[in-house]
Tab-separated table of C-alpha atoms and ligand atoms in Angstrom:
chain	number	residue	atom	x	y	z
X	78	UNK	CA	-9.640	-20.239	-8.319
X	79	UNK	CA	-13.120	-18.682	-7.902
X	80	UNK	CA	-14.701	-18.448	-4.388
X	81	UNK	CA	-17.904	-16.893	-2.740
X	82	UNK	CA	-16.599	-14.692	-0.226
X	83	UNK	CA	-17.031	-11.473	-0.103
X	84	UNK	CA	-13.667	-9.552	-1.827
X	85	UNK	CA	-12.752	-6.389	-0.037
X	86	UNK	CA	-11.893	-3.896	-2.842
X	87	UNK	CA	-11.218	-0.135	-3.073
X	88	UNK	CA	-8.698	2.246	-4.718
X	89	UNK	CA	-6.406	4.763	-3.131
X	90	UNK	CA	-8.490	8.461	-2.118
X	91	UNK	CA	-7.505	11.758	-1.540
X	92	UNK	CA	-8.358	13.442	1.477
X	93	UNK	CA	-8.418	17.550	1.354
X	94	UNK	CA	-10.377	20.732	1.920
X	95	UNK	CA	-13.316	20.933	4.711
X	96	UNK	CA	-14.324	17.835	4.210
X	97	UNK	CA	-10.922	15.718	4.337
X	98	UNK	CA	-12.162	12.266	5.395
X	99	UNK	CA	-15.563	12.375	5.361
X	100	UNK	CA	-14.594	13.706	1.338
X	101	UNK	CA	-11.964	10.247	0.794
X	102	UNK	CA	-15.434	8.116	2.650
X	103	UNK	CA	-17.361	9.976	-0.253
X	104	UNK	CA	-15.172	9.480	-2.836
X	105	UNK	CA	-14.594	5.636	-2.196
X	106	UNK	CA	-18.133	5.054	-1.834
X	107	UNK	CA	-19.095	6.483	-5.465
X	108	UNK	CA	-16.539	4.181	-6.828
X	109	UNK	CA	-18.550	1.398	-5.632
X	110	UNK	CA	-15.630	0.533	-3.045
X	111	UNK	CA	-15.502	-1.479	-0.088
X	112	UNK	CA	-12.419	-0.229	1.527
X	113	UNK	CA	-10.194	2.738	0.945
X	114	UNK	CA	-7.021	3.643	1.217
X	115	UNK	CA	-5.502	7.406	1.889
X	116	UNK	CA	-2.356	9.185	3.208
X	117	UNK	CA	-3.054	11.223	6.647
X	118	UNK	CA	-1.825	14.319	4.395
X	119	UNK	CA	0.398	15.017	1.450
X	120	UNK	CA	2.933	11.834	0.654
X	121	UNK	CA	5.711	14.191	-0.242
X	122	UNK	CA	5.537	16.583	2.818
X	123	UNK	CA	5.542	16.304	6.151
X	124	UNK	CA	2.415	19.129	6.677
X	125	UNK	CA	-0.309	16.924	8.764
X	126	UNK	CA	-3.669	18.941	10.102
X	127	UNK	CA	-4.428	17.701	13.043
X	128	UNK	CA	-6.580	14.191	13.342
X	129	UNK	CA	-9.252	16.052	15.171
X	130	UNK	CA	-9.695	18.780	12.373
X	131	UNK	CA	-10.227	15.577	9.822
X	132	UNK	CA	-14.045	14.662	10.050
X	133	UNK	CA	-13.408	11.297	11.204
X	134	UNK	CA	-16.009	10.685	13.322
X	135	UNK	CA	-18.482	11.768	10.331
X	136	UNK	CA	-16.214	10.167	7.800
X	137	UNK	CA	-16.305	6.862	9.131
X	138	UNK	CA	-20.355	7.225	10.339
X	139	UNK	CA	-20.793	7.579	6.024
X	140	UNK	CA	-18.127	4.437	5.305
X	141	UNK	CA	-20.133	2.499	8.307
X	142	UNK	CA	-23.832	3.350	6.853
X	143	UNK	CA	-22.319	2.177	3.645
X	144	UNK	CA	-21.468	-0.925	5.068
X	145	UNK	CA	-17.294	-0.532	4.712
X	146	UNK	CA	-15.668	-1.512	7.635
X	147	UNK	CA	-11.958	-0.952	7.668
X	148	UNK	CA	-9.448	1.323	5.784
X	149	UNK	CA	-5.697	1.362	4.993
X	150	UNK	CA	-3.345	3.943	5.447
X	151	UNK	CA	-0.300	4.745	3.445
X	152	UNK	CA	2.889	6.317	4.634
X	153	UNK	CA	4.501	9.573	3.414
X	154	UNK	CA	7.031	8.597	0.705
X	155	UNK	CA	9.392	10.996	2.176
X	156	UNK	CA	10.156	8.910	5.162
X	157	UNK	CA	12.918	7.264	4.232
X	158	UNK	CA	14.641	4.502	7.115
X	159	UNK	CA	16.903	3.113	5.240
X	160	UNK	CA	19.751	6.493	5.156
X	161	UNK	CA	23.034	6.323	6.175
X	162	UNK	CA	24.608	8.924	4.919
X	163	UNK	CA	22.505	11.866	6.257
X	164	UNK	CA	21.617	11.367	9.857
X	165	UNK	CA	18.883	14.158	10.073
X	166	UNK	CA	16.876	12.340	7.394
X	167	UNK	CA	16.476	9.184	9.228
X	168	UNK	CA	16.055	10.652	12.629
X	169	UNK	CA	13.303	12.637	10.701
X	170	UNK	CA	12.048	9.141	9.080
X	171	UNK	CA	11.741	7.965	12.650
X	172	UNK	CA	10.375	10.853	14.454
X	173	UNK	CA	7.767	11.062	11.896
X	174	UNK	CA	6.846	7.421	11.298
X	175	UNK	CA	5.981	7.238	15.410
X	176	UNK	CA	3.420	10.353	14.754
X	177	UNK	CA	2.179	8.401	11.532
X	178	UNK	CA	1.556	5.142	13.990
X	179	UNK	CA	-0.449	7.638	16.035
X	180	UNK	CA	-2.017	9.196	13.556
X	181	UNK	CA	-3.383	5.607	11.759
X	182	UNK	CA	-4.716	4.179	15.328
X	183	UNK	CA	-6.745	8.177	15.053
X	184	UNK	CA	-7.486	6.884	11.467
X	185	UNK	CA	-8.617	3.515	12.940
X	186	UNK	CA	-6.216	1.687	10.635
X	187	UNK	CA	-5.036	-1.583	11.944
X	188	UNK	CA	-2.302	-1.128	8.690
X	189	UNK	CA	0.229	1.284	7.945
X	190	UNK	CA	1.885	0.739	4.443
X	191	UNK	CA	5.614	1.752	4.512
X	192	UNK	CA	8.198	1.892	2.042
X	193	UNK	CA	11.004	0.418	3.217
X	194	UNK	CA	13.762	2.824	1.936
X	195	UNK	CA	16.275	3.580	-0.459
X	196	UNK	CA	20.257	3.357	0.812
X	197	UNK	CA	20.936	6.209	-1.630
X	198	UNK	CA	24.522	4.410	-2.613
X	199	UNK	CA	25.382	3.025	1.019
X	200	UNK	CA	24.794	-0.806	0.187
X	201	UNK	CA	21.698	-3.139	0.685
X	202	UNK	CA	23.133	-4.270	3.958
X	203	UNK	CA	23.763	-1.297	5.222
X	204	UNK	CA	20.470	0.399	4.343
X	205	UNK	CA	18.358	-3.116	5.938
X	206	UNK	CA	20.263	-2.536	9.736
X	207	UNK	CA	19.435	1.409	9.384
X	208	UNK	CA	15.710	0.461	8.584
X	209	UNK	CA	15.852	-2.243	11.684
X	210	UNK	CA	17.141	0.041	13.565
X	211	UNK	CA	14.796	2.657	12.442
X	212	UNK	CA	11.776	0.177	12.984
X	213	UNK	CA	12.659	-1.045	16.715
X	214	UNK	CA	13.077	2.977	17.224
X	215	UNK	CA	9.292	2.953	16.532
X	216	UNK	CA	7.903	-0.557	17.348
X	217	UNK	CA	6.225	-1.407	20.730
X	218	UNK	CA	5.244	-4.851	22.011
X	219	UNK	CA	1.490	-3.933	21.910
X	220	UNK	CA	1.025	-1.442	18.873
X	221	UNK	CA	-2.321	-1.881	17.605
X	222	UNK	CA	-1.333	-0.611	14.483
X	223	UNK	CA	0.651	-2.812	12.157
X	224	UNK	CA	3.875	-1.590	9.822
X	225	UNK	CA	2.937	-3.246	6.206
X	226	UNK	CA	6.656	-3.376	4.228
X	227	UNK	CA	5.485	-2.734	0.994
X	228	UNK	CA	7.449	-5.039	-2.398
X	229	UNK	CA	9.076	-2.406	-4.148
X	230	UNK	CA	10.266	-1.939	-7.847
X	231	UNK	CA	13.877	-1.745	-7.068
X	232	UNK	CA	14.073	1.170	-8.605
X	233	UNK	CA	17.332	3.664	-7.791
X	234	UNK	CA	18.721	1.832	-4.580
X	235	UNK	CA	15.303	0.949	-2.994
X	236	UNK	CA	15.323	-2.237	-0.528
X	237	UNK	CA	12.151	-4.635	-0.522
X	238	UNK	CA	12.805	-5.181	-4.403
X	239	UNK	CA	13.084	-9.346	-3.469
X	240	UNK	CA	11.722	-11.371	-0.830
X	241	UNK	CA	14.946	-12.173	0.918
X	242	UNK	CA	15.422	-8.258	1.580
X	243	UNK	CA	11.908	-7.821	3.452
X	244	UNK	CA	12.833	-11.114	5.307
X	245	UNK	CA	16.331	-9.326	7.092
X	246	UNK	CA	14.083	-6.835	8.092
X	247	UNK	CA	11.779	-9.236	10.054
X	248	UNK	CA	14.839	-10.871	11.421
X	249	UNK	CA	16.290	-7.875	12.686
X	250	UNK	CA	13.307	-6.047	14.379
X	251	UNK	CA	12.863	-7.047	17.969
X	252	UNK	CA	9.164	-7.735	17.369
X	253	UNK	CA	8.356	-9.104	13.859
X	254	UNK	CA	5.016	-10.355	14.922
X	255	UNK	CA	4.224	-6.517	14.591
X	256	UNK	CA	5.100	-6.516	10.613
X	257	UNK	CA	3.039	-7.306	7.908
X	258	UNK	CA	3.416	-7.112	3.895
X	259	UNK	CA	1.344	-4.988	2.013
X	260	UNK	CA	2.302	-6.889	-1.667
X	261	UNK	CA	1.968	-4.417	-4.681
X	262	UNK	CA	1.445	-6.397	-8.178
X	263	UNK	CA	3.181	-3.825	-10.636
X	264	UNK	CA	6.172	-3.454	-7.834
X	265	UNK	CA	6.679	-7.358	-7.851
X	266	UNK	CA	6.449	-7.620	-11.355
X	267	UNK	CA	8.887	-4.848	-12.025
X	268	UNK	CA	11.310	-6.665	-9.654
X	269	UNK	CA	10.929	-9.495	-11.963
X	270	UNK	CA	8.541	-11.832	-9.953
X	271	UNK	CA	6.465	-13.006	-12.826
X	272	UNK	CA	2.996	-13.035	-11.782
X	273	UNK	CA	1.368	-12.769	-14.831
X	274	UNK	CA	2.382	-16.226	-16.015
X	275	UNK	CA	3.121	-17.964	-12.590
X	276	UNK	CA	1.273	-16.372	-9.451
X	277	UNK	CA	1.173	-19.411	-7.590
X	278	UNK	CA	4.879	-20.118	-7.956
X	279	UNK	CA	5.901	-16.356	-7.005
X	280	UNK	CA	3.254	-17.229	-4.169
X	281	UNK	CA	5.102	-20.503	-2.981
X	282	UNK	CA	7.997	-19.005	-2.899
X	283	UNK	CA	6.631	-15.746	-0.873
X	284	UNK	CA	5.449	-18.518	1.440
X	285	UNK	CA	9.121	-20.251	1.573
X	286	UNK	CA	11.085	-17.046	2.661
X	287	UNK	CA	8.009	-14.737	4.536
X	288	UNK	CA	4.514	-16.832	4.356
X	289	UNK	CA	1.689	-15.825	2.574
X	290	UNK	CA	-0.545	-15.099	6.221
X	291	UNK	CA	2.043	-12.132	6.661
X	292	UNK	CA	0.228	-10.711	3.323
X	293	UNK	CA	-1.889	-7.645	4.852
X	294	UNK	CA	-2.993	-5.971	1.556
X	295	UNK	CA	-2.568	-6.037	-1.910
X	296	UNK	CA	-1.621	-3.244	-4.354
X	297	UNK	CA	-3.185	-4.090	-7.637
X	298	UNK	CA	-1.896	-2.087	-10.543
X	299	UNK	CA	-0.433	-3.137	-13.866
X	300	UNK	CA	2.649	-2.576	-15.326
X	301	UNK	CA	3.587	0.008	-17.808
X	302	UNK	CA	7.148	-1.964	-18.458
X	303	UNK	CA	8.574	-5.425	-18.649
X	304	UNK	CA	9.264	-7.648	-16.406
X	305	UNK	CA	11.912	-6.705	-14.436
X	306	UNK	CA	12.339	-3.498	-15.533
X	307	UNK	CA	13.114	-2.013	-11.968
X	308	UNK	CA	10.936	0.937	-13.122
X	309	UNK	CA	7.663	1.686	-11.415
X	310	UNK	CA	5.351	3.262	-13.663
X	311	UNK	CA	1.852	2.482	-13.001
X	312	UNK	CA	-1.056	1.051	-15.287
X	313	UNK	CA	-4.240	0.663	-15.386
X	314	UNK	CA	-5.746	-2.761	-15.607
X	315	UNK	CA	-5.402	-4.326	-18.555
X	316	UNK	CA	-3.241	-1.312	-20.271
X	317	UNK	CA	0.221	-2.935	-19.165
X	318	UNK	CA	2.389	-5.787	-19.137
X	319	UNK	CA	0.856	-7.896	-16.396
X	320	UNK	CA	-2.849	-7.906	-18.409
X	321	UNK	CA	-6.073	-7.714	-16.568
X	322	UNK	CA	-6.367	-11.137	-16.816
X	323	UNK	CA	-3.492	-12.229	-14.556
X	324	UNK	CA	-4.447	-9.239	-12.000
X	325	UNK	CA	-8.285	-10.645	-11.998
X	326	UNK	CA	-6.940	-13.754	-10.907
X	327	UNK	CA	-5.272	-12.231	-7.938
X	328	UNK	CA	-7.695	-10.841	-6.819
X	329	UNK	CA	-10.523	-13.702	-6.980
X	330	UNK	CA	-7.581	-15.744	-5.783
X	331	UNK	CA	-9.169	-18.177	-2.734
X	332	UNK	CA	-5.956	-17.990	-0.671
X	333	UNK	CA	-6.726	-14.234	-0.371
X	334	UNK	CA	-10.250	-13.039	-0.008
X	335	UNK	CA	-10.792	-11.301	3.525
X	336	UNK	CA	-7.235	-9.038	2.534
X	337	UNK	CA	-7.779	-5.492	1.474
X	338	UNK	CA	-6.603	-4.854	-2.214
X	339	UNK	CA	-6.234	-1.332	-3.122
X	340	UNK	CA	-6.119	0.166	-6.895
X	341	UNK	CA	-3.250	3.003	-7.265
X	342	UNK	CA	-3.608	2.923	-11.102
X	343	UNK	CA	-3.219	6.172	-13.229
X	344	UNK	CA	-6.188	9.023	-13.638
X	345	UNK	CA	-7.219	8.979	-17.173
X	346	UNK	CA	-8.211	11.463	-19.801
X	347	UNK	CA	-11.871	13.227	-18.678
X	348	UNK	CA	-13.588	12.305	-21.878
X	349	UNK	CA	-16.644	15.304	-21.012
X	350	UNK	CA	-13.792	17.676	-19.628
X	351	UNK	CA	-11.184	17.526	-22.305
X	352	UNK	CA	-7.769	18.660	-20.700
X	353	UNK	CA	-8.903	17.174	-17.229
X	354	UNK	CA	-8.551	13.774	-15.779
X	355	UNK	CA	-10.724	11.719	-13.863
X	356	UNK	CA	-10.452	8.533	-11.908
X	357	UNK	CA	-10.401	5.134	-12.906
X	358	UNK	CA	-11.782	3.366	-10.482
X	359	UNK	CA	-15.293	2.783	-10.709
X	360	UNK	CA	-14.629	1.453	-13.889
X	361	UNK	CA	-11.726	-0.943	-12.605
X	362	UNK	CA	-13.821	-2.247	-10.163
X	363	UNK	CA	-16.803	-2.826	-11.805
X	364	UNK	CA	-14.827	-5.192	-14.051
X	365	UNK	CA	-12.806	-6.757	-11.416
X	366	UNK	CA	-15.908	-7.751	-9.777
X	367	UNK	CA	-18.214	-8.802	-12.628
Z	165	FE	FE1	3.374	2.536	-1.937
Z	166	FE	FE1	1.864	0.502	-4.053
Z	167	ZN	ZN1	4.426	2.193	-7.205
């Protein structure tokens, strides 16, 4: 399904030195971009700089004179809601996830993509009422800032691998209206949703257990193993198991234009810097557009 509006399209940015996000506004914009998405600080730590030492003010005048108008922001991996066993790891998960939710509104990020957990060995059921609880810990009424669940892989003992999981956790937290679903393509895939061959049936039944309007942004990446292979390895486009083709059609899909959808495929070999990698994306883009 082709349509004429305008698709909002960008890749995943780093944000570092003396520039840090007037650098990630930079970066997204030579990729040809139209959003961006970026981690407040290192996924795997919980180090922040201050928002105020960022360049956001100058980060976002560049993004607005280049005619992008909202971002996504991705939380640290290491926040993990869903432990039982180790009570200083979720009450870390929690304490830091509120300063994230800060830290996006800062960002002026209406999204904050979250992983919903892993229950290292404790149980799916288990690990869903820890994140609940976790999330109603954090949640307000009002936030202006929304919690995206990302799909996950199902990889080790991570929850959000089907769409029945994600749905507990909207019918445990005490305001659901606050949750969205940030839907990653080589996650679903490697959970064994096959949207290569059958989008719009994976779709319908998305729609049957959560409802495709709860779909806040899209994770485009391929696959670099079968279906179902609970693995998580990245591709890029067209290098993996889902094909460009199938990811193409996501993206131009009509139900979908107006939500953000973010590349987090692989750096690739730096064919004038041999040794060094470079970026795909302005590449990726180019081609998902044309
Ligand atoms: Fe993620
Ligand atoms: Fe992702
Ligand atoms: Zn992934």
């Amino acid at each position: 399904m082709e349509n004429n509006q305008k698709i909002i399209l960008g890749s995943h940015v780093g944000m570092s030195g003396k520039d840090m996000f007037l650098g990630s506004a930079k970066e997204a914009v030579s990729y040809g971009g139209n959003t961006l998405m970026v981690y407040t600080g290192a996924p795997q730590n919980t180090r922040r700089k201050d928002t105020k030492d960022c360049n956001l003010t100058t980060g976002w005048n560049y993004l607005e004179e280049h005619g992008i108008d909202r971002i996504v922001i991705h939380a640290p991996y290491i926040i993990n809601l869903a432990n039982t066993l180790k009570p200083e790891t979720f009450s870390l998960a929690v304490e830091f996830l509120e300063k994230e939710l800060t830290r996006s509104i800062d960002f002026r990020s209406d999204i904050l993509v979250l992983h919903p957990g892993s229950h290292v060995g404790e149980g799916v059921d288990k690990g869903i009422a820890k994140i609940v609880e976790g999330l109603n810990a954090v949640m307000t009424k009002d936030m202006p800032c929304k919690i995206a669940l990302e799909t996950m892989a199902g990889k080790g003992s991570e929850i959000g691998r089907s769409f029945e999981e994600l749905a507990a956790i909207y019918e445990g937290v005490k305001y659901p209206e606050n949750l969205r679903i940030c839907f990653d393509t080589c996650h679903t895939h490697d959970a064994g949703y096959d949207i290569r061959e059958d989008f719009d049936g994976v779709m319908g039944e998305f729609d049957r257990i959560i409802g495709k309007e709860q779909i806040a942004v899209f994770h485009i990446n391929d696959s670099k193993n079968p279906l179902g292979a609970a693995k998580d390895r990245h591709a890029n486009l067209g290098a993996g198991y889902i094909g460009f083709d199938a990811l193409y059609r996501i993206v131009h899909h009509s139900d979908f234009c107006g939500i953000p959808k973010i590349l987090e495929t692989p750096w690739v070999c730096d064919e004038e810097n041999p040794g060094k990698t470079r970026a795909p994306y302005r590449e990726e883009i180019e081609r998902l557009l044309g």
